[in-house]
mmCIF file of C-alpha atoms in Angstrom:
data_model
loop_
_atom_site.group_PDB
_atom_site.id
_atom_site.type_symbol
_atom_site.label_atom_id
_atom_site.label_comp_id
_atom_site.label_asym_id
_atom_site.label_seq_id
_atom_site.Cartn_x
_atom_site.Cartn_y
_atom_site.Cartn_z
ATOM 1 C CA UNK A 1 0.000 0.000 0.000
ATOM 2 C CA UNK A 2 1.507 3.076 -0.888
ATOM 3 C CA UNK A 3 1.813 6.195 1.889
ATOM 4 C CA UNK A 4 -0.833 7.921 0.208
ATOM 5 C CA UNK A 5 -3.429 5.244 0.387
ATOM 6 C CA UNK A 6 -2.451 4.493 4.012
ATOM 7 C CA UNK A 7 -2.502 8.201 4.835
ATOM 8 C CA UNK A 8 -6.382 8.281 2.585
ATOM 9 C CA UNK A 9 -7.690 5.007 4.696
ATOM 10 C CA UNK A 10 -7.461 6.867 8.161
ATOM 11 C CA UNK A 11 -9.409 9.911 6.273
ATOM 12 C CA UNK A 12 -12.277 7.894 4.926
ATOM 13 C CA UNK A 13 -12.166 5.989 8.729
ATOM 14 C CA UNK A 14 -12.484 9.449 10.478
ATOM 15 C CA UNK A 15 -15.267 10.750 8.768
ATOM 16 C CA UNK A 16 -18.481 9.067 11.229
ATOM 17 C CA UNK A 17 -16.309 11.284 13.839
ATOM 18 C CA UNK A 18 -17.212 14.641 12.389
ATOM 19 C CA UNK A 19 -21.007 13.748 12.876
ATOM 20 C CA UNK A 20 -19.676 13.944 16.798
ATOM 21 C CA UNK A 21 -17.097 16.345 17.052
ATOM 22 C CA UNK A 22 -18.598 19.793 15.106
ATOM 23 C CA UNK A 23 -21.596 19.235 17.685
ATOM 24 C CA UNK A 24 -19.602 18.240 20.742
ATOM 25 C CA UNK A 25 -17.182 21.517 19.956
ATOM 26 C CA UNK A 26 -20.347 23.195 19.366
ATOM 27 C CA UNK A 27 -21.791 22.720 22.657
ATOM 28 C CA UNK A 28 -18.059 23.311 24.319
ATOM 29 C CA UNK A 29 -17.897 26.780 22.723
ATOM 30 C CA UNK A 30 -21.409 27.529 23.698
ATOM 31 C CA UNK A 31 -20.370 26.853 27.288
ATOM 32 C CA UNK A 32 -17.144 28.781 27.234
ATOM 33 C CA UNK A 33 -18.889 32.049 25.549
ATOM 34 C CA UNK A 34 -21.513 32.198 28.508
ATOM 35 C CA UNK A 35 -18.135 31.623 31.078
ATOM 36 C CA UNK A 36 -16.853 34.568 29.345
ATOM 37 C CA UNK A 37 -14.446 33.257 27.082
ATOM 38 C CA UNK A 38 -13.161 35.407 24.213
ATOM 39 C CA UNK A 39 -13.701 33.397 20.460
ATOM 40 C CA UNK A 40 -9.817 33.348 20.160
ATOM 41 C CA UNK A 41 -9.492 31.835 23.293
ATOM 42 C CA UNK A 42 -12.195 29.143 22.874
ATOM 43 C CA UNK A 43 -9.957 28.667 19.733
ATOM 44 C CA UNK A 44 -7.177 28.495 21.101
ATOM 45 C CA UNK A 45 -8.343 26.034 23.865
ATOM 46 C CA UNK A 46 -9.430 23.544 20.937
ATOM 47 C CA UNK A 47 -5.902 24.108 19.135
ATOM 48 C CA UNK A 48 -3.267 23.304 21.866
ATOM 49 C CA UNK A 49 -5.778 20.952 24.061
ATOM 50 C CA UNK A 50 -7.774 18.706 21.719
ATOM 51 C CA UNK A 51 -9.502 17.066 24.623
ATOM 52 C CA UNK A 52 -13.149 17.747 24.612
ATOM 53 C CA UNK A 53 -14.340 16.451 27.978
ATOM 54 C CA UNK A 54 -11.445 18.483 29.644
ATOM 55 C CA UNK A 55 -12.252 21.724 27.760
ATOM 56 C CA UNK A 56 -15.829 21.560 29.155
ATOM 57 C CA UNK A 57 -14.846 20.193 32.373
ATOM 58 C CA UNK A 58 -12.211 23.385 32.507
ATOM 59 C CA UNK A 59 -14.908 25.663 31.596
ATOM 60 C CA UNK A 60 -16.879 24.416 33.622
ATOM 61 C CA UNK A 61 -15.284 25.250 36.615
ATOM 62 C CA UNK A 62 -13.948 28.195 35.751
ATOM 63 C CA UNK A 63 -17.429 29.309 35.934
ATOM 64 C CA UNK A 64 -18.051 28.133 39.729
ATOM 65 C CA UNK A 65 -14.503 30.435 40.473
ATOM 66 C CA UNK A 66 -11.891 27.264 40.461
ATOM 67 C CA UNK A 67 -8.130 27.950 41.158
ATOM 68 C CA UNK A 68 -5.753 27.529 37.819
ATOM 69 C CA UNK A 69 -4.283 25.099 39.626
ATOM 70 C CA UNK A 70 -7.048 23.321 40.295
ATOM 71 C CA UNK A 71 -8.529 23.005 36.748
ATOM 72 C CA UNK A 72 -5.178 22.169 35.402
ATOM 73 C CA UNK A 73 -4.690 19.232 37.766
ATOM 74 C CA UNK A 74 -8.348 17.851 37.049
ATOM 75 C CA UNK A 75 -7.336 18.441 33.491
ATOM 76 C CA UNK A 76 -4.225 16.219 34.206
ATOM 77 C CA UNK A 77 -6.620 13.371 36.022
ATOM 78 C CA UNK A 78 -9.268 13.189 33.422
ATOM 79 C CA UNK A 79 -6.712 12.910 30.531
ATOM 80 C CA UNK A 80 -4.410 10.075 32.405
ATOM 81 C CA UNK A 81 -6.657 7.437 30.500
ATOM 82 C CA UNK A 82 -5.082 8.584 26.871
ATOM 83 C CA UNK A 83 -1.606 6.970 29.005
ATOM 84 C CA UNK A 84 -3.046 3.779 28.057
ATOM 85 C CA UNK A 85 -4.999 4.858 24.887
ATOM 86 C CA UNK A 86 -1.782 6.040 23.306
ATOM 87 C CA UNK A 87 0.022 2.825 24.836
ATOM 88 C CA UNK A 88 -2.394 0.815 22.475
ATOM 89 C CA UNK A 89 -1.927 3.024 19.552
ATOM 90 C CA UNK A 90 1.361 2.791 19.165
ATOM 91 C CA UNK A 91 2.043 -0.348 20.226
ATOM 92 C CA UNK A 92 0.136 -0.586 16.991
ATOM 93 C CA UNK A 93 2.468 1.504 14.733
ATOM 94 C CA UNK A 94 5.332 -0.692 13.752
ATOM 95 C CA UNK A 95 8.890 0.103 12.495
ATOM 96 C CA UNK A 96 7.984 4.495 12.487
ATOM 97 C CA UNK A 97 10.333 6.726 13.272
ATOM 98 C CA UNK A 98 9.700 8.434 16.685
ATOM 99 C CA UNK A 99 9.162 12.516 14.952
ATOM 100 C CA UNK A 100 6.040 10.892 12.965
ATOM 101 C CA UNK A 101 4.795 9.130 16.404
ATOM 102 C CA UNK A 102 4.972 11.943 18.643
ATOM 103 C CA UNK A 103 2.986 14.126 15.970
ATOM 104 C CA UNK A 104 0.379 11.113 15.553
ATOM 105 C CA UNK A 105 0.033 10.752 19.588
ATOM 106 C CA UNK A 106 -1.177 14.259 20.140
ATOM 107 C CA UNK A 107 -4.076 13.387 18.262
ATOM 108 C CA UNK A 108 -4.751 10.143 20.491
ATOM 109 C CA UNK A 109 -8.505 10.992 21.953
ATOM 110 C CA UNK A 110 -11.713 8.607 22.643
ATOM 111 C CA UNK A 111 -12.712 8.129 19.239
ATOM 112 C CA UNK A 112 -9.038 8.108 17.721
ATOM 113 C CA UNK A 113 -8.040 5.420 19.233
ATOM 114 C CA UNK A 114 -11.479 3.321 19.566
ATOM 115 C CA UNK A 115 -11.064 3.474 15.949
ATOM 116 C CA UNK A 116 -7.775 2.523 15.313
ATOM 117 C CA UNK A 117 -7.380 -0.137 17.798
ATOM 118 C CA UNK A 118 -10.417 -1.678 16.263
ATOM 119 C CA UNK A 119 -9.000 -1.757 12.929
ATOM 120 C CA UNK A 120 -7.534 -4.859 11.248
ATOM 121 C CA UNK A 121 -3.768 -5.155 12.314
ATOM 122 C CA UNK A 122 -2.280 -5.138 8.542
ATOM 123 C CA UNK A 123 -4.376 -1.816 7.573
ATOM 124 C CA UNK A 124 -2.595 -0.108 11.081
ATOM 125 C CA UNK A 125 0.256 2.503 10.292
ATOM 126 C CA UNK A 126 1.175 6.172 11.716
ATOM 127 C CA UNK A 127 -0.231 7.523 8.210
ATOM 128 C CA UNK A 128 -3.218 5.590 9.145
ATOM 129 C CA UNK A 129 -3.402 7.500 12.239
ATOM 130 C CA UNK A 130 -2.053 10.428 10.771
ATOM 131 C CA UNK A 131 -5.106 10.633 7.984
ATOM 132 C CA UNK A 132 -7.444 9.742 10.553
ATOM 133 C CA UNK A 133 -6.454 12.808 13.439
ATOM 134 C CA UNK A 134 -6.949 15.114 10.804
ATOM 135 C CA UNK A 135 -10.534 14.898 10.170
ATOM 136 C CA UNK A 136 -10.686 14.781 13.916
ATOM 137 C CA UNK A 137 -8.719 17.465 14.686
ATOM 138 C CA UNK A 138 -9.932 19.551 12.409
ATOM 139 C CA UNK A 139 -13.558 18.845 12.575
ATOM 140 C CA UNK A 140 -12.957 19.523 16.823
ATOM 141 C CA UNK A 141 -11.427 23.030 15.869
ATOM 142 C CA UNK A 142 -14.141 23.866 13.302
ATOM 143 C CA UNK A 143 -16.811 22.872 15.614
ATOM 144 C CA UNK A 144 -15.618 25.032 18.394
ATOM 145 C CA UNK A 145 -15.459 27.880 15.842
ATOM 146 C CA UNK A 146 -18.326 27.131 14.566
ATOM 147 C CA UNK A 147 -20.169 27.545 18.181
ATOM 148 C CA UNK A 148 -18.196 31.012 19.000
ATOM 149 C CA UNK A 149 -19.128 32.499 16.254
ATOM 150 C CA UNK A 150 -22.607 31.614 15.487
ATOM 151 C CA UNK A 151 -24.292 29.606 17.869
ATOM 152 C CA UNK A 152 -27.597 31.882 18.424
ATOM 153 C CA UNK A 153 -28.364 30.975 14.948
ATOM 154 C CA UNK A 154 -28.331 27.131 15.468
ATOM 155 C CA UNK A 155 -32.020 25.797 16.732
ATOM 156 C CA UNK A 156 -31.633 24.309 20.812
ATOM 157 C CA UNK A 157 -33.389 20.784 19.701
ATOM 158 C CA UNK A 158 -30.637 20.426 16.790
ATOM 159 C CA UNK A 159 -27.891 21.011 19.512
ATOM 160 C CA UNK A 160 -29.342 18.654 21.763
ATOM 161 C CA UNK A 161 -30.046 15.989 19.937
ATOM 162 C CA UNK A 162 -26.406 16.038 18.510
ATOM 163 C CA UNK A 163 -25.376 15.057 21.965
ATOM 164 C CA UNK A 164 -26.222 10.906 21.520
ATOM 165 C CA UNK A 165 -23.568 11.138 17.850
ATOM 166 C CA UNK A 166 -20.263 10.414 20.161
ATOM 167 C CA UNK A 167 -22.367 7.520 22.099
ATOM 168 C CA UNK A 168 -23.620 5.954 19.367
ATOM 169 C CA UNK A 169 -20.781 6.228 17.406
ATOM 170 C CA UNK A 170 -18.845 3.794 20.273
ATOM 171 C CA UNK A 171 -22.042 1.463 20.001
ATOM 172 C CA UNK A 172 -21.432 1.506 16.678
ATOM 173 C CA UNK A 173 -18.391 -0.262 16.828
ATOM 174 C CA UNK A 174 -18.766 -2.393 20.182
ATOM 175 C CA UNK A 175 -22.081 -4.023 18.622
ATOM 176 C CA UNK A 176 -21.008 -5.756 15.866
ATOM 177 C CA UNK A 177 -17.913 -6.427 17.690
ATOM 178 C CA UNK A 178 -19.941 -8.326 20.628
ATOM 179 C CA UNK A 179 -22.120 -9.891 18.410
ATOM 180 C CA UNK A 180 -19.591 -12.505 17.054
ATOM 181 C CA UNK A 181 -18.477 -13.242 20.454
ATOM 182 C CA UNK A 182 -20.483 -13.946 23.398
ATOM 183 C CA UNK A 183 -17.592 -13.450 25.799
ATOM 184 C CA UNK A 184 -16.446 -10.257 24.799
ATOM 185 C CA UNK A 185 -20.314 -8.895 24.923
ATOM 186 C CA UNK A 186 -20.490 -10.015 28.500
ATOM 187 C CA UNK A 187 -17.088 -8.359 29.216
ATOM 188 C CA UNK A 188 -18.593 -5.096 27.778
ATOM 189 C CA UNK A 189 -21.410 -5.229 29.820
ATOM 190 C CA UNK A 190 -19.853 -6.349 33.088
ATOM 191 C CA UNK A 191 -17.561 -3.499 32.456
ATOM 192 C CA UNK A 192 -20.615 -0.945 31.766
ATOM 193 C CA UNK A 193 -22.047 -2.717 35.418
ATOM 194 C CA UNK A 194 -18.624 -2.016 37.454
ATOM 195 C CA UNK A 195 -18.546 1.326 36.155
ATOM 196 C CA UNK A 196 -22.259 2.217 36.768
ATOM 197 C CA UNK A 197 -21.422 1.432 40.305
ATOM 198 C CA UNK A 198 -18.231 2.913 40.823
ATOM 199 C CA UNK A 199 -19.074 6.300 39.479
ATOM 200 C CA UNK A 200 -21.519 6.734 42.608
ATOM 201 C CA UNK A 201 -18.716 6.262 45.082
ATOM 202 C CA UNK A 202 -15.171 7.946 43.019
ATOM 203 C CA UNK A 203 -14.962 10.666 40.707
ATOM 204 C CA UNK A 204 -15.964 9.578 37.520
ATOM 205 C CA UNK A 205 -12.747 10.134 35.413
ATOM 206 C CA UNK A 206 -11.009 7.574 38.035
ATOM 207 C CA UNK A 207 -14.253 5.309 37.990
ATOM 208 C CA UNK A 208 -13.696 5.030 33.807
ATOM 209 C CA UNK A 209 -9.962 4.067 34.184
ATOM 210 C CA UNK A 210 -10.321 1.784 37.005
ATOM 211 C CA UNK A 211 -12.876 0.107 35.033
ATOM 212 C CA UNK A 212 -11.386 0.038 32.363
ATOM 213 C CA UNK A 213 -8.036 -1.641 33.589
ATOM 214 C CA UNK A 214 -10.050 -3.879 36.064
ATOM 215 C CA UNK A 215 -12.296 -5.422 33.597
ATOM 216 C CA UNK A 216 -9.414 -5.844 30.870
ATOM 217 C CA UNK A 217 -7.966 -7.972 33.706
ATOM 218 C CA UNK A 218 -10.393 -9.973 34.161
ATOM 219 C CA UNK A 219 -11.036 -10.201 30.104
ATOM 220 C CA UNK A 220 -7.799 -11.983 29.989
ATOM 221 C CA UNK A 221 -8.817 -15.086 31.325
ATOM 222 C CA UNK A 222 -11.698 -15.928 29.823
ATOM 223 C CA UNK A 223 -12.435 -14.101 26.745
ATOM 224 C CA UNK A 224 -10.639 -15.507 23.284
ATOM 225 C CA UNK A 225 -9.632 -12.656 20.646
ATOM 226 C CA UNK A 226 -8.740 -14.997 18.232
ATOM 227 C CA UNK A 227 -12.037 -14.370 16.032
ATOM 228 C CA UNK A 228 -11.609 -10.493 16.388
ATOM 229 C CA UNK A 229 -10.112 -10.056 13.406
ATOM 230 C CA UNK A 230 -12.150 -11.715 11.094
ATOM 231 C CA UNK A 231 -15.042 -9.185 12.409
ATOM 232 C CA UNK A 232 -13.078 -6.424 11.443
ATOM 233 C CA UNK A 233 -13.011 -7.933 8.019
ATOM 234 C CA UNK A 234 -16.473 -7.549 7.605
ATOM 235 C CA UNK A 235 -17.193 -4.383 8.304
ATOM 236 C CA UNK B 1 -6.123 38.103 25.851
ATOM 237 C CA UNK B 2 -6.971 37.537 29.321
ATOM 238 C CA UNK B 3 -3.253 36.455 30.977
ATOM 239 C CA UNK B 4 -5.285 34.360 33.451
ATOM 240 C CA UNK B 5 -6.928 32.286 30.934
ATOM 241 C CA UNK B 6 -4.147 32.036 28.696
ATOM 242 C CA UNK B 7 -1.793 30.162 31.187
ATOM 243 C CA UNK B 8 -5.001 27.970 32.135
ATOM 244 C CA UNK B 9 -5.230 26.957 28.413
ATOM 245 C CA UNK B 10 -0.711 26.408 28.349
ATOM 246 C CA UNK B 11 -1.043 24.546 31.438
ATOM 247 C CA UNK B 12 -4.049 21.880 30.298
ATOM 248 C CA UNK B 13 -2.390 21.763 26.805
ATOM 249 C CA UNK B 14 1.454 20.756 28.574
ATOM 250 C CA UNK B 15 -0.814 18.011 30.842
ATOM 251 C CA UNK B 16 -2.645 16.677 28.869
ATOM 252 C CA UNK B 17 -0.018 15.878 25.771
ATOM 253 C CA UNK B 18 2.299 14.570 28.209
ATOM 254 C CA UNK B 19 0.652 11.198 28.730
ATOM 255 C CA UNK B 20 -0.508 10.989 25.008
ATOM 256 C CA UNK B 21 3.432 11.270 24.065
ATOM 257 C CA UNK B 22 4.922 9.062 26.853
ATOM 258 C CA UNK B 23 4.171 5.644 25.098
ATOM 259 C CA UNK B 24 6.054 6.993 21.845
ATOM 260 C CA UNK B 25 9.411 7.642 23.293
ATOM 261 C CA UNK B 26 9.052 4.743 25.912
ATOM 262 C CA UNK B 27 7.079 1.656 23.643
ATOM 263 C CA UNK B 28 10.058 0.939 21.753
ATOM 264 C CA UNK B 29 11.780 -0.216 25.378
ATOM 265 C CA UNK B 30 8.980 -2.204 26.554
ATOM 266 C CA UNK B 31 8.253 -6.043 25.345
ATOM 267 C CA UNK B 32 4.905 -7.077 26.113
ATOM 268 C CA UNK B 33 4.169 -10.988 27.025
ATOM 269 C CA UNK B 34 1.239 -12.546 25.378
ATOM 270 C CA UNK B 35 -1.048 -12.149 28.188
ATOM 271 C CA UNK B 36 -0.232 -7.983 28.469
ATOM 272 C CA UNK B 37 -0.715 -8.273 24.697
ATOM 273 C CA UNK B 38 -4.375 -9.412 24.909
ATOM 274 C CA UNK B 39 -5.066 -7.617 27.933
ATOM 275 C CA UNK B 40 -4.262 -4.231 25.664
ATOM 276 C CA UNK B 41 -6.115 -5.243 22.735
ATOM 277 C CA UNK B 42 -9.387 -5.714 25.510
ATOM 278 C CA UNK B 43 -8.786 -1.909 26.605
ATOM 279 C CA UNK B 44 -10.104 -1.000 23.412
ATOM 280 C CA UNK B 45 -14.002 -2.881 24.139
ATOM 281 C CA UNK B 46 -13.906 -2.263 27.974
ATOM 282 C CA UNK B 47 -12.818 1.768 27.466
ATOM 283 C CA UNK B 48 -15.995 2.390 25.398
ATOM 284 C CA UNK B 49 -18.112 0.139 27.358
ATOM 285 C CA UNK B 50 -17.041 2.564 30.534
ATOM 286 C CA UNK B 51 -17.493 5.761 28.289
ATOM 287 C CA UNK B 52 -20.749 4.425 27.120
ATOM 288 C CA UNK B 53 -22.236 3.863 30.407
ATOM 289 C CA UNK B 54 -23.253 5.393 32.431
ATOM 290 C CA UNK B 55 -22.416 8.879 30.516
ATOM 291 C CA UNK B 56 -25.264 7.975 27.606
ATOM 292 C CA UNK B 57 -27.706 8.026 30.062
ATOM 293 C CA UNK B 58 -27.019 11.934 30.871
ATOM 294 C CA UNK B 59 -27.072 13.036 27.084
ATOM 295 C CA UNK B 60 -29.931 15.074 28.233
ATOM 296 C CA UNK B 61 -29.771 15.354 32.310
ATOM 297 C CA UNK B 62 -33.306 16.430 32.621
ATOM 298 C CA UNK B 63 -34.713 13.753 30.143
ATOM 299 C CA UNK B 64 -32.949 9.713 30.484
ATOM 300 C CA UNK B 65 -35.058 9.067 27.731
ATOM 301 C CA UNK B 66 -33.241 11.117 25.075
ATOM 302 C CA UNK B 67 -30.063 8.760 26.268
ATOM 303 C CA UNK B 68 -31.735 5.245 26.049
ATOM 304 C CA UNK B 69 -33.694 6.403 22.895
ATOM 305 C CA UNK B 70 -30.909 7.095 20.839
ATOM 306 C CA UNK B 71 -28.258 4.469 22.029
ATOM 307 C CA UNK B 72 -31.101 1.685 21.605
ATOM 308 C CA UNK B 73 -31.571 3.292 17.728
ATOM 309 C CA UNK B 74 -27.951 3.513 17.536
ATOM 310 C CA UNK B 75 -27.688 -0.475 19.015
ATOM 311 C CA UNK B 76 -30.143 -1.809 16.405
ATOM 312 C CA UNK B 77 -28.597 -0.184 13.296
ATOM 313 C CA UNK B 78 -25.291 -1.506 14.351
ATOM 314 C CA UNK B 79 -27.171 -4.742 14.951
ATOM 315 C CA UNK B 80 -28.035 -5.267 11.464
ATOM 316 C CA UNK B 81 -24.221 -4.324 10.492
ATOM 317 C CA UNK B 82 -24.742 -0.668 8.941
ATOM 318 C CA UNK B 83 -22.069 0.938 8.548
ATOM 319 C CA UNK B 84 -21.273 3.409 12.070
ATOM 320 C CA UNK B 85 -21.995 7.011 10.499
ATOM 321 C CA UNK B 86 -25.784 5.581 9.476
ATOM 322 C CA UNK B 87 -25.829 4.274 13.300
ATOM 323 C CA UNK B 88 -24.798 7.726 14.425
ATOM 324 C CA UNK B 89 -27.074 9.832 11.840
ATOM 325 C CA UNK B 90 -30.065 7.272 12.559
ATOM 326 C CA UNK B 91 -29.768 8.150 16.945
ATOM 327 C CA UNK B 92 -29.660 11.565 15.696
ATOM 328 C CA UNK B 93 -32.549 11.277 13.788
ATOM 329 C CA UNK B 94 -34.259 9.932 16.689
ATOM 330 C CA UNK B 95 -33.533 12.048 18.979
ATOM 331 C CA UNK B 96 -34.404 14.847 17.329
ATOM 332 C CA UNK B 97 -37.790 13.855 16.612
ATOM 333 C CA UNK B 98 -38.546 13.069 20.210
ATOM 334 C CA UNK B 99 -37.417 16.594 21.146
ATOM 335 C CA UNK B 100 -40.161 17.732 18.090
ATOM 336 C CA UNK B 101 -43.078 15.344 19.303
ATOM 337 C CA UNK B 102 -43.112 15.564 22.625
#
């Protein structure tokens, strides 16, 4: 496969993403205009940050008078789960030189890497990943522009309903995934239980990597990945 | 530009790309056994299981039903294999009307 095809794959697999992202940075900006956030900042934000849930969370508590401090540490906690994201990603990225990895693992967010790691093995490169950040990037950044500038035009129902894209863009992929294999579908949903629970008794960004980690423990011994790939095939 | 706000956004941007970039100067070190092997590839399925659930259900906070609407519209159309973007415009589609009829 030549670099341009690799680098064309990861565009066409980013696309579902701008469906969530425009909306998501829609919402974000909307948030940070009524904190009091100029439109370059809000920018800005979505430039050097690329990390929606963080953005919002910042914003957020900006709003109820947080310390800078503060905000950047919880920034810090809710982001410690793209340690392991990026750990899969380029664990996937074989033989690249570290410049091109370093570029491609800025880009490592929810959707990045739920795509990538689901993708068949031979297809995986740091062009791949490459193509496929910069639809997401770029749809993140136009999103949140998008929202500064004009979101009084934009009808509330549109913006709300936009919120389920992101969800069901992750069911999306886990459905057909658990379909083929019982085990994996029960792992999915004992994970889902664990972190139902845990989120009423820890923060949730620590409930989501605990359960993350704690289920793919358990996952180990009993469910069989062997078939995985020939799912991927078909899709 | 506010100085306040511009060395909140410096700080989240320096924290947050420092444990996307860690694996990328480090993975080349690290050999993974077999078992650490599969137990990465099942991050993948249990890290959108957790951001699924129980985050979906607070889409809309004052109406659950906007959630579980749209990720059951979203569940079927993957169900039948469609391709994810018709999933994702098919729970927005959903949602949306629910908003318009009741």
């Amino acid at each position: 496969m030549s670099q341009k095809q690799q680098y064309l794959m990861g565009v066409r697999a980013g696309i579902p993403v701008i469906l969530g992202f425009v909306p998501v940075g829609i919402a974000y900006a909307i948030m940070a205009q009524q904190a009091g956030f100029t439109t370059s900042e809000i920018i800005l934000m979505s430039i050097t940050v690329f990390a929606g849930a963080s953005q919002m969370m910042a914003v957020g508590m900006y709003v109820q008078g947080a310390s800078i401090v503060a905000m950047i540490l919880a920034t810090f906690i809710l982001n410690l789960r793209h340690l392991i994201m990026s750990t899969c990603v380029v664990s996937r990225m074989k033989n690249e030189k570290i410049g091109r990895k370093l570029l491609a693992t800025f880009g490592v967010t929810d959707e990045s890497f739920a795509i990538f790691t689901t993708e068949k093995e031979e297809n995986c490169s740091a062009l791949y990943f490459l193509g496929l950040i910069t639809v997401t990037y770029s749809s993140w950044i136009a999103g949140s522009a998008i929202g500064a500038v004009a979101s009084r035009f934009l009808p509330a129902i549109l913006s709300a309903s936009l919120g389920i894209a992101l969800y069901a863009m992750f069911i999306g992929i886990l459905i057909p995934n658990a379909k083929h294999n019982l085990r994996l579908g029960i792992l999915i949903a004992l994970t889902a239980v664990v972190n139902s629970i845990l989120t009423h008794f820890i923060a949730s960004s620590w409930a989501l990597i605990v359960s993350t980690l704690v289920c793919a423990a358990i996952g180990v011994f009993f469910v069989d990945l062997s078939k995985q790939e020939d799912t991927a095939d078909e899709q | 530009m506010n100085s306040s706000i511009f060395l909140l956004i410096t700080g989240m941007a320096v924290v947050t790309y420092i444990p996307r970039a860690i694996p990328a100067v480090l993975i080349e070190k690290m050999k993974f056994s077999p078992r650490m092997e599969k137990f990465l590839r099942l991050i993948p399925y249990t890290a959108m299981a957790a951001l699924i659930f129980p985050g979906v259900l607070t889409v809309d906070a004052e109406r659950l039903s906007i959630g579980i609407v749209g990720a059951i519209v979203a569940g079927i159309f993957a169900w039948r294999k469609m391709p994810v973007m018709v999933s994702v415009a098919a729970a927005i589609l959903a949602d949306l009307l629910l908003y318009i009829i009741t």
